[in-house]
């Protein structure tokens, strides 16, 4: 956020879990440092609330309805360049943080952080600064060092948002038909994405692609 911070910054809280969202709202209200100007649970609702309530800050979960919110972040960054965007997530991995920051987020914090750290992160973003949870930052630095030694390891990071979405869902054990249903597209479309994935990741066949997705999604994948 590049606006003045003398008054209480207005925050829009976005999370598809009502209990989590309610907890974040209570945290912000009890802190008396921020003014909650609205809540949202989906990408469409988020765009509507940003337009109608004009928040200074957006506290947004990385996944909404099981879909990564990278496109939403990117669109909001283009349409509202002054909006401060802090992503909050269960994922404490460098990959997700990098995707969020590349899309235009100003910060990335994991949900396991203490309440005062979440408030600190919001203050940092409100001041036009960047905040990244320390465990994630360490992984980002380690990843950067490793990728300089072996650039091919960075192939997944170069996938498009939808390609990565398909890849991630494969890693969760979902079949082609189920992925198509979840994303609201045809099976042929998913098969096309799989062909692109094999090419971009330099994999020979569908079996190698599935193994790679499962390994990446597992505890040793990232």
PDB file of N, CA and C in Angstrom, residues 133-222:
ATOM      1  N   UNK A 133       7.339 -14.555   5.717  1.00  0.00           N
ATOM      2  CA  UNK A 133       7.592 -15.346   6.915  1.00  0.00           C
ATOM      3  C   UNK A 133       9.015 -15.895   6.877  1.00  0.00           C
ATOM      4  N   UNK A 134       9.706 -15.832   8.003  1.00  0.00           N
ATOM      5  CA  UNK A 134      11.123 -16.202   8.034  1.00  0.00           C
ATOM      6  C   UNK A 134      11.383 -17.631   7.549  1.00  0.00           C
ATOM      7  N   UNK A 135      10.596 -18.628   7.981  1.00  0.00           N
ATOM      8  CA  UNK A 135      10.847 -19.999   7.479  1.00  0.00           C
ATOM      9  C   UNK A 135      10.739 -20.083   5.959  1.00  0.00           C
ATOM     10  N   UNK A 136       9.794 -19.343   5.396  1.00  0.00           N
ATOM     11  CA  UNK A 136       9.626 -19.339   3.949  1.00  0.00           C
ATOM     12  C   UNK A 136      10.782 -18.607   3.279  1.00  0.00           C
ATOM     13  N   UNK A 137      11.196 -17.506   3.876  1.00  0.00           N
ATOM     14  CA  UNK A 137      12.314 -16.731   3.318  1.00  0.00           C
ATOM     15  C   UNK A 137      13.591 -17.576   3.270  1.00  0.00           C
ATOM     16  N   UNK A 138      13.834 -18.347   4.315  1.00  0.00           N
ATOM     17  CA  UNK A 138      15.007 -19.222   4.325  1.00  0.00           C
ATOM     18  C   UNK A 138      14.941 -20.229   3.184  1.00  0.00           C
ATOM     19  N   UNK A 139      13.750 -20.781   2.955  1.00  0.00           N
ATOM     20  CA  UNK A 139      13.597 -21.758   1.878  1.00  0.00           C
ATOM     21  C   UNK A 139      13.777 -21.092   0.512  1.00  0.00           C
ATOM     22  N   UNK A 140      13.314 -19.845   0.392  1.00  0.00           N
ATOM     23  CA  UNK A 140      13.475 -19.124  -0.870  1.00  0.00           C
ATOM     24  C   UNK A 140      14.954 -18.896  -1.164  1.00  0.00           C
ATOM     25  N   UNK A 141      15.713 -18.514  -0.135  1.00  0.00           N
ATOM     26  CA  UNK A 141      17.144 -18.279  -0.329  1.00  0.00           C
ATOM     27  C   UNK A 141      17.865 -19.577  -0.668  1.00  0.00           C
ATOM     28  N   UNK A 142      17.484 -20.660   0.009  1.00  0.00           N
ATOM     29  CA  UNK A 142      18.086 -21.954  -0.271  1.00  0.00           C
ATOM     30  C   UNK A 142      17.748 -22.398  -1.688  1.00  0.00           C
ATOM     31  N   UNK A 143      16.484 -22.198  -2.070  1.00  0.00           N
ATOM     32  CA  UNK A 143      16.058 -22.590  -3.413  1.00  0.00           C
ATOM     33  C   UNK A 143      16.834 -21.802  -4.463  1.00  0.00           C
ATOM     34  N   UNK A 144      17.010 -20.505  -4.203  1.00  0.00           N
ATOM     35  CA  UNK A 144      17.743 -19.665  -5.154  1.00  0.00           C
ATOM     36  C   UNK A 144      19.167 -20.181  -5.345  1.00  0.00           C
ATOM     37  N   UNK A 145      19.798 -20.532  -4.230  1.00  0.00           N
ATOM     38  CA  UNK A 145      21.167 -21.039  -4.309  1.00  0.00           C
ATOM     39  C   UNK A 145      21.224 -22.363  -5.059  1.00  0.00           C
ATOM     40  N   UNK A 146      20.255 -23.231  -4.796  1.00  0.00           N
ATOM     41  CA  UNK A 146      20.224 -24.532  -5.458  1.00  0.00           C
ATOM     42  C   UNK A 146      19.917 -24.390  -6.947  1.00  0.00           C
ATOM     43  N   UNK A 147      19.005 -23.477  -7.276  1.00  0.00           N
ATOM     44  CA  UNK A 147      18.626 -23.303  -8.673  1.00  0.00           C
ATOM     45  C   UNK A 147      19.770 -22.732  -9.501  1.00  0.00           C
ATOM     46  N   UNK A 148      20.644 -21.973  -8.863  1.00  0.00           N
ATOM     47  CA  UNK A 148      21.811 -21.452  -9.589  1.00  0.00           C
ATOM     48  C   UNK A 148      22.757 -22.595  -9.956  1.00  0.00           C
ATOM     49  N   UNK A 149      22.766 -23.634  -9.113  1.00  0.00           N
ATOM     50  CA  UNK A 149      23.601 -24.795  -9.391  1.00  0.00           C
ATOM     51  C   UNK A 149      22.953 -25.712 -10.421  1.00  0.00           C
ATOM     52  N   UNK A 150      21.604 -25.794 -10.345  1.00  0.00           N
ATOM     53  CA  UNK A 150      20.876 -26.713 -11.235  1.00  0.00           C
ATOM     54  C   UNK A 150      19.600 -26.030 -11.728  1.00  0.00           C
ATOM     55  N   UNK A 151      19.702 -25.164 -12.751  1.00  0.00           N
ATOM     56  CA  UNK A 151      18.556 -24.397 -13.244  1.00  0.00           C
ATOM     57  C   UNK A 151      17.372 -25.259 -13.674  1.00  0.00           C
ATOM     58  N   UNK A 152      17.608 -26.514 -14.061  1.00  0.00           N
ATOM     59  CA  UNK A 152      16.499 -27.350 -14.530  1.00  0.00           C
ATOM     60  C   UNK A 152      15.510 -27.654 -13.410  1.00  0.00           C
ATOM     61  N   UNK A 153      15.932 -27.518 -12.141  1.00  0.00           N
ATOM     62  CA  UNK A 153      15.036 -27.783 -11.027  1.00  0.00           C
ATOM     63  C   UNK A 153      13.920 -26.744 -10.951  1.00  0.00           C
ATOM     64  N   UNK A 154      14.113 -25.643 -11.633  1.00  0.00           N
ATOM     65  CA  UNK A 154      13.153 -24.547 -11.577  1.00  0.00           C
ATOM     66  C   UNK A 154      12.044 -24.704 -12.614  1.00  0.00           C
ATOM     67  N   UNK A 155      11.958 -25.840 -13.286  1.00  0.00           N
ATOM     68  CA  UNK A 155      11.010 -26.006 -14.384  1.00  0.00           C
ATOM     69  C   UNK A 155       9.567 -25.827 -13.940  1.00  0.00           C
ATOM     70  N   UNK A 156       9.207 -26.347 -12.777  1.00  0.00           N
ATOM     71  CA  UNK A 156       7.824 -26.233 -12.303  1.00  0.00           C
ATOM     72  C   UNK A 156       7.444 -24.777 -12.097  1.00  0.00           C
ATOM     73  N   UNK A 157       8.382 -23.967 -11.634  1.00  0.00           N
ATOM     74  CA  UNK A 157       8.112 -22.551 -11.394  1.00  0.00           C
ATOM     75  C   UNK A 157       7.755 -21.820 -12.682  1.00  0.00           C
ATOM     76  N   UNK A 158       8.210 -22.334 -13.820  1.00  0.00           N
ATOM     77  CA  UNK A 158       7.943 -21.674 -15.098  1.00  0.00           C
ATOM     78  C   UNK A 158       6.627 -22.099 -15.730  1.00  0.00           C
ATOM     79  N   UNK A 159       5.896 -22.991 -15.077  1.00  0.00           N
ATOM     80  CA  UNK A 159       4.586 -23.383 -15.608  1.00  0.00           C
ATOM     81  C   UNK A 159       3.616 -22.218 -15.502  1.00  0.00           C
ATOM     82  N   UNK A 160       2.647 -22.180 -16.411  1.00  0.00           N
ATOM     83  CA  UNK A 160       1.595 -21.175 -16.305  1.00  0.00           C
ATOM     84  C   UNK A 160       0.723 -21.515 -15.095  1.00  0.00           C
ATOM     85  N   UNK A 161      -0.115 -20.565 -14.674  1.00  0.00           N
ATOM     86  CA  UNK A 161      -0.965 -20.804 -13.509  1.00  0.00           C
ATOM     87  C   UNK A 161      -1.869 -22.022 -13.700  1.00  0.00           C
ATOM     88  N   UNK A 162      -2.476 -22.148 -14.863  1.00  0.00           N
ATOM     89  CA  UNK A 162      -3.383 -23.272 -15.091  1.00  0.00           C
ATOM     90  C   UNK A 162      -2.610 -24.587 -15.243  1.00  0.00           C
ATOM     91  N   UNK A 163      -1.460 -24.532 -15.876  1.00  0.00           N
ATOM     92  CA  UNK A 163      -0.634 -25.740 -15.976  1.00  0.00           C
ATOM     93  C   UNK A 163      -0.228 -26.220 -14.589  1.00  0.00           C
ATOM     94  N   UNK A 164       0.164 -25.285 -13.744  1.00  0.00           N
ATOM     95  CA  UNK A 164       0.541 -25.657 -12.389  1.00  0.00           C
ATOM     96  C   UNK A 164      -0.650 -26.208 -11.622  1.00  0.00           C
ATOM     97  N   UNK A 165      -1.832 -25.627 -11.854  1.00  0.00           N
ATOM     98  CA  UNK A 165      -3.035 -26.110 -11.168  1.00  0.00           C
ATOM     99  C   UNK A 165      -3.302 -27.567 -11.527  1.00  0.00           C
ATOM    100  N   UNK A 166      -3.205 -27.900 -12.802  1.00  0.00           N
ATOM    101  CA  UNK A 166      -3.412 -29.276 -13.247  1.00  0.00           C
ATOM    102  C   UNK A 166      -2.340 -30.185 -12.649  1.00  0.00           C
ATOM    103  N   UNK A 167      -1.104 -29.725 -12.671  1.00  0.00           N
ATOM    104  CA  UNK A 167       0.019 -30.499 -12.127  1.00  0.00           C
ATOM    105  C   UNK A 167      -0.177 -30.772 -10.639  1.00  0.00           C
ATOM    106  N   UNK A 168      -0.589 -29.754  -9.898  1.00  0.00           N
ATOM    107  CA  UNK A 168      -0.799 -29.903  -8.456  1.00  0.00           C
ATOM    108  C   UNK A 168      -1.930 -30.884  -8.169  1.00  0.00           C
ATOM    109  N   UNK A 169      -3.020 -30.816  -8.945  1.00  0.00           N
ATOM    110  CA  UNK A 169      -4.155 -31.707  -8.733  1.00  0.00           C
ATOM    111  C   UNK A 169      -3.791 -33.150  -9.064  1.00  0.00           C
ATOM    112  N   UNK A 170      -2.937 -33.329 -10.065  1.00  0.00           N
ATOM    113  CA  UNK A 170      -2.443 -34.675 -10.359  1.00  0.00           C
ATOM    114  C   UNK A 170      -1.657 -35.216  -9.169  1.00  0.00           C
ATOM    115  N   UNK A 171      -0.864 -34.337  -8.557  1.00  0.00           N
ATOM    116  CA  UNK A 171      -0.071 -34.734  -7.404  1.00  0.00           C
ATOM    117  C   UNK A 171      -0.911 -35.089  -6.197  1.00  0.00           C
ATOM    118  N   UNK A 172      -2.155 -34.606  -6.185  1.00  0.00           N
ATOM    119  CA  UNK A 172      -3.070 -34.935  -5.097  1.00  0.00           C
ATOM    120  C   UNK A 172      -3.830 -36.224  -5.377  1.00  0.00           C
ATOM    121  N   UNK A 173      -3.541 -36.838  -6.531  1.00  0.00           N
ATOM    122  CA  UNK A 173      -4.159 -38.116  -6.859  1.00  0.00           C
ATOM    123  C   UNK A 173      -5.425 -38.033  -7.681  1.00  0.00           C
ATOM    124  N   UNK A 174      -5.756 -36.858  -8.199  1.00  0.00           N
ATOM    125  CA  UNK A 174      -6.966 -36.704  -8.994  1.00  0.00           C
ATOM    126  C   UNK A 174      -6.715 -37.162 -10.432  1.00  0.00           C
ATOM    127  N   UNK A 175      -7.694 -37.873 -10.994  1.00  0.00           N
ATOM    128  CA  UNK A 175      -7.596 -38.326 -12.364  1.00  0.00           C
ATOM    129  C   UNK A 175      -8.020 -37.245 -13.346  1.00  0.00           C
ATOM    130  N   UNK A 176      -7.842 -37.529 -14.634  1.00  0.00           N
ATOM    131  CA  UNK A 176      -8.136 -36.541 -15.674  1.00  0.00           C
ATOM    132  C   UNK A 176      -9.585 -36.077 -15.628  1.00  0.00           C
ATOM    133  N   UNK A 177     -10.531 -37.011 -15.492  1.00  0.00           N
ATOM    134  CA  UNK A 177     -11.950 -36.648 -15.466  1.00  0.00           C
ATOM    135  C   UNK A 177     -12.284 -35.764 -14.272  1.00  0.00           C
ATOM    136  N   UNK A 178     -11.747 -36.121 -13.108  1.00  0.00           N
ATOM    137  CA  UNK A 178     -12.019 -35.343 -11.899  1.00  0.00           C
ATOM    138  C   UNK A 178     -11.424 -33.938 -12.009  1.00  0.00           C
ATOM    139  N   UNK A 179     -10.230 -33.836 -12.557  1.00  0.00           N
ATOM    140  CA  UNK A 179      -9.607 -32.516 -12.723  1.00  0.00           C
ATOM    141  C   UNK A 179     -10.447 -31.650 -13.663  1.00  0.00           C
ATOM    142  N   UNK A 180     -10.926 -32.271 -14.736  1.00  0.00           N
ATOM    143  CA  UNK A 180     -11.764 -31.541 -15.689  1.00  0.00           C
ATOM    144  C   UNK A 180     -13.030 -31.022 -15.009  1.00  0.00           C
ATOM    145  N   UNK A 181     -13.625 -31.854 -14.168  1.00  0.00           N
ATOM    146  CA  UNK A 181     -14.846 -31.449 -13.460  1.00  0.00           C
ATOM    147  C   UNK A 181     -14.556 -30.314 -12.477  1.00  0.00           C
ATOM    148  N   UNK A 182     -13.451 -30.442 -11.749  1.00  0.00           N
ATOM    149  CA  UNK A 182     -13.099 -29.419 -10.753  1.00  0.00           C
ATOM    150  C   UNK A 182     -12.829 -28.065 -11.403  1.00  0.00           C
ATOM    151  N   UNK A 183     -12.208 -28.082 -12.580  1.00  0.00           N
ATOM    152  CA  UNK A 183     -11.840 -26.830 -13.255  1.00  0.00           C
ATOM    153  C   UNK A 183     -12.900 -26.356 -14.245  1.00  0.00           C
ATOM    154  N   UNK A 184     -13.925 -27.179 -14.442  1.00  0.00           N
ATOM    155  CA  UNK A 184     -15.013 -26.776 -15.329  1.00  0.00           C
ATOM    156  C   UNK A 184     -14.637 -26.734 -16.799  1.00  0.00           C
ATOM    157  N   UNK A 185     -13.785 -27.676 -17.210  1.00  0.00           N
ATOM    158  CA  UNK A 185     -13.373 -27.743 -18.620  1.00  0.00           C
ATOM    159  C   UNK A 185     -13.548 -29.175 -19.114  1.00  0.00           C
ATOM    160  N   UNK A 186     -13.312 -29.388 -20.404  1.00  0.00           N
ATOM    161  CA  UNK A 186     -13.447 -30.710 -20.975  1.00  0.00           C
ATOM    162  C   UNK A 186     -12.215 -31.577 -20.737  1.00  0.00           C
ATOM    163  N   UNK A 187     -12.407 -32.882 -20.854  1.00  0.00           N
ATOM    164  CA  UNK A 187     -11.301 -33.819 -20.661  1.00  0.00           C
ATOM    165  C   UNK A 187     -10.195 -33.565 -21.685  1.00  0.00           C
ATOM    166  N   UNK A 188     -10.577 -33.242 -22.918  1.00  0.00           N
ATOM    167  CA  UNK A 188      -9.595 -32.967 -23.969  1.00  0.00           C
ATOM    168  C   UNK A 188      -8.691 -31.805 -23.580  1.00  0.00           C
ATOM    169  N   UNK A 189      -9.269 -30.824 -22.911  1.00  0.00           N
ATOM    170  CA  UNK A 189      -8.482 -29.669 -22.471  1.00  0.00           C
ATOM    171  C   UNK A 189      -7.429 -30.091 -21.463  1.00  0.00           C
ATOM    172  N   UNK A 190      -7.802 -30.944 -20.523  1.00  0.00           N
ATOM    173  CA  UNK A 190      -6.847 -31.431 -19.529  1.00  0.00           C
ATOM    174  C   UNK A 190      -5.762 -32.265 -20.197  1.00  0.00           C
ATOM    175  N   UNK A 191      -6.148 -33.061 -21.183  1.00  0.00           N
ATOM    176  CA  UNK A 191      -5.151 -33.863 -21.901  1.00  0.00           C
ATOM    177  C   UNK A 191      -4.153 -32.974 -22.625  1.00  0.00           C
ATOM    178  N   UNK A 192      -4.644 -31.843 -23.136  1.00  0.00           N
ATOM    179  CA  UNK A 192      -3.752 -30.881 -23.789  1.00  0.00           C
ATOM    180  C   UNK A 192      -2.763 -30.298 -22.778  1.00  0.00           C
ATOM    181  N   UNK A 193      -3.263 -29.974 -21.577  1.00  0.00           N
ATOM    182  CA  UNK A 193      -2.380 -29.464 -20.530  1.00  0.00           C
ATOM    183  C   UNK A 193      -1.335 -30.505 -20.156  1.00  0.00           C
ATOM    184  N   UNK A 194      -1.738 -31.768 -20.101  1.00  0.00           N
ATOM    185  CA  UNK A 194      -0.796 -32.837 -19.763  1.00  0.00           C
ATOM    186  C   UNK A 194       0.314 -32.943 -20.811  1.00  0.00           C
ATOM    187  N   UNK A 195      -0.067 -32.754 -22.074  1.00  0.00           N
ATOM    188  CA  UNK A 195       0.931 -32.780 -23.148  1.00  0.00           C
ATOM    189  C   UNK A 195       1.926 -31.647 -22.968  1.00  0.00           C
ATOM    190  N   UNK A 196       1.428 -30.466 -22.621  1.00  0.00           N
ATOM    191  CA  UNK A 196       2.311 -29.326 -22.390  1.00  0.00           C
ATOM    192  C   UNK A 196       3.221 -29.575 -21.193  1.00  0.00           C
ATOM    193  N   UNK A 197       2.651 -30.175 -20.136  1.00  0.00           N
ATOM    194  CA  UNK A 197       3.437 -30.454 -18.941  1.00  0.00           C
ATOM    195  C   UNK A 197       4.591 -31.403 -19.242  1.00  0.00           C
ATOM    196  N   UNK A 198       4.307 -32.446 -19.999  1.00  0.00           N
ATOM    197  CA  UNK A 198       5.361 -33.400 -20.341  1.00  0.00           C
ATOM    198  C   UNK A 198       6.485 -32.726 -21.113  1.00  0.00           C
ATOM    199  N   UNK A 199       6.104 -31.818 -22.005  1.00  0.00           N
ATOM    200  CA  UNK A 199       7.111 -31.129 -22.807  1.00  0.00           C
ATOM    201  C   UNK A 199       7.930 -30.169 -21.946  1.00  0.00           C
ATOM    202  N   UNK A 200       7.258 -29.370 -21.126  1.00  0.00           N
ATOM    203  CA  UNK A 200       7.953 -28.374 -20.316  1.00  0.00           C
ATOM    204  C   UNK A 200       8.821 -29.004 -19.232  1.00  0.00           C
ATOM    205  N   UNK A 201       8.387 -30.154 -18.720  1.00  0.00           N
ATOM    206  CA  UNK A 201       9.127 -30.808 -17.655  1.00  0.00           C
ATOM    207  C   UNK A 201      10.065 -31.888 -18.171  1.00  0.00           C
ATOM    208  N   UNK A 202      10.098 -32.008 -19.512  1.00  0.00           N
ATOM    209  CA  UNK A 202      10.986 -32.970 -20.163  1.00  0.00           C
ATOM    210  C   UNK A 202      10.729 -34.395 -19.672  1.00  0.00           C
ATOM    211  N   UNK A 203       9.459 -34.797 -19.711  1.00  0.00           N
ATOM    212  CA  UNK A 203       9.058 -36.135 -19.285  1.00  0.00           C
ATOM    213  C   UNK A 203       8.568 -36.919 -20.498  1.00  0.00           C
ATOM    214  N   UNK A 204       8.845 -38.212 -20.525  1.00  0.00           N
ATOM    215  CA  UNK A 204       8.590 -39.014 -21.721  1.00  0.00           C
ATOM    216  C   UNK A 204       7.132 -39.410 -21.904  1.00  0.00           C
ATOM    217  N   UNK A 205       6.430 -39.715 -20.814  1.00  0.00           N
ATOM    218  CA  UNK A 205       5.070 -40.226 -20.944  1.00  0.00           C
ATOM    219  C   UNK A 205       4.219 -39.851 -19.735  1.00  0.00           C
ATOM    220  N   UNK A 206       2.952 -40.297 -19.775  1.00  0.00           N
ATOM    221  CA  UNK A 206       2.003 -39.959 -18.715  1.00  0.00           C
ATOM    222  C   UNK A 206       2.415 -40.549 -17.371  1.00  0.00           C
ATOM    223  N   UNK A 207       3.031 -41.730 -17.397  1.00  0.00           N
ATOM    224  CA  UNK A 207       3.465 -42.366 -16.157  1.00  0.00           C
ATOM    225  C   UNK A 207       4.535 -41.536 -15.461  1.00  0.00           C
ATOM    226  N   UNK A 208       5.500 -41.043 -16.230  1.00  0.00           N
ATOM    227  CA  UNK A 208       6.547 -40.200 -15.654  1.00  0.00           C
ATOM    228  C   UNK A 208       5.962 -38.900 -15.117  1.00  0.00           C
ATOM    229  N   UNK A 209       4.997 -38.352 -15.835  1.00  0.00           N
ATOM    230  CA  UNK A 209       4.360 -37.115 -15.398  1.00  0.00           C
ATOM    231  C   UNK A 209       3.654 -37.326 -14.064  1.00  0.00           C
ATOM    232  N   UNK A 210       2.912 -38.422 -13.948  1.00  0.00           N
ATOM    233  CA  UNK A 210       2.194 -38.705 -12.710  1.00  0.00           C
ATOM    234  C   UNK A 210       3.165 -38.912 -11.549  1.00  0.00           C
ATOM    235  N   UNK A 211       4.227 -39.659 -11.783  1.00  0.00           N
ATOM    236  CA  UNK A 211       5.216 -39.888 -10.730  1.00  0.00           C
ATOM    237  C   UNK A 211       5.863 -38.581 -10.285  1.00  0.00           C
ATOM    238  N   UNK A 212       6.158 -37.721 -11.259  1.00  0.00           N
ATOM    239  CA  UNK A 212       6.777 -36.436 -10.953  1.00  0.00           C
ATOM    240  C   UNK A 212       5.824 -35.574 -10.125  1.00  0.00           C
ATOM    241  N   UNK A 213       4.547 -35.567 -10.500  1.00  0.00           N
ATOM    242  CA  UNK A 213       3.544 -34.773  -9.775  1.00  0.00           C
ATOM    243  C   UNK A 213       3.360 -35.283  -8.352  1.00  0.00           C
ATOM    244  N   UNK A 214       3.310 -36.590  -8.182  1.00  0.00           N
ATOM    245  CA  UNK A 214       3.139 -37.177  -6.858  1.00  0.00           C
ATOM    246  C   UNK A 214       4.363 -36.896  -5.982  1.00  0.00           C
ATOM    247  N   UNK A 215       5.546 -36.995  -6.576  1.00  0.00           N
ATOM    248  CA  UNK A 215       6.776 -36.724  -5.819  1.00  0.00           C
ATOM    249  C   UNK A 215       6.875 -35.275  -5.424  1.00  0.00           C
ATOM    250  N   UNK A 216       6.492 -34.406  -6.341  1.00  0.00           N
ATOM    251  CA  UNK A 216       6.555 -32.959  -6.058  1.00  0.00           C
ATOM    252  C   UNK A 216       5.579 -32.584  -4.947  1.00  0.00           C
ATOM    253  N   UNK A 217       4.389 -33.177  -4.979  1.00  0.00           N
ATOM    254  CA  UNK A 217       3.355 -32.840  -4.000  1.00  0.00           C
ATOM    255  C   UNK A 217       3.684 -33.410  -2.635  1.00  0.00           C
ATOM    256  N   UNK A 218       4.472 -34.473  -2.599  1.00  0.00           N
ATOM    257  CA  UNK A 218       4.804 -35.118  -1.339  1.00  0.00           C
ATOM    258  C   UNK A 218       5.771 -34.300  -0.519  1.00  0.00           C
ATOM    259  N   UNK A 219       6.087 -34.775   0.701  1.00  0.00           N
ATOM    260  CA  UNK A 219       6.943 -34.019   1.632  1.00  0.00           C
ATOM    261  C   UNK A 219       8.338 -33.747   1.118  1.00  0.00           C
ATOM    262  N   UNK A 220       8.795 -34.567   0.154  1.00  0.00           N
ATOM    263  CA  UNK A 220      10.137 -34.343  -0.383  1.00  0.00           C
ATOM    264  C   UNK A 220      10.115 -33.580  -1.688  1.00  0.00           C
ATOM    265  N   UNK A 221       8.893 -33.246  -2.156  1.00  0.00           N
ATOM    266  CA  UNK A 221       8.780 -32.631  -3.460  1.00  0.00           C
ATOM    267  C   UNK A 221       9.274 -31.192  -3.515  1.00  0.00           C
ATOM    268  N   UNK A 222       9.088 -30.475  -2.416  1.00  0.00           N
ATOM    269  CA  UNK A 222       9.497 -29.075  -2.399  1.00  0.00           C
ATOM    270  C   UNK A 222      10.435 -28.848  -1.244  1.00  0.00           C
TER     271      UNK A 222
END
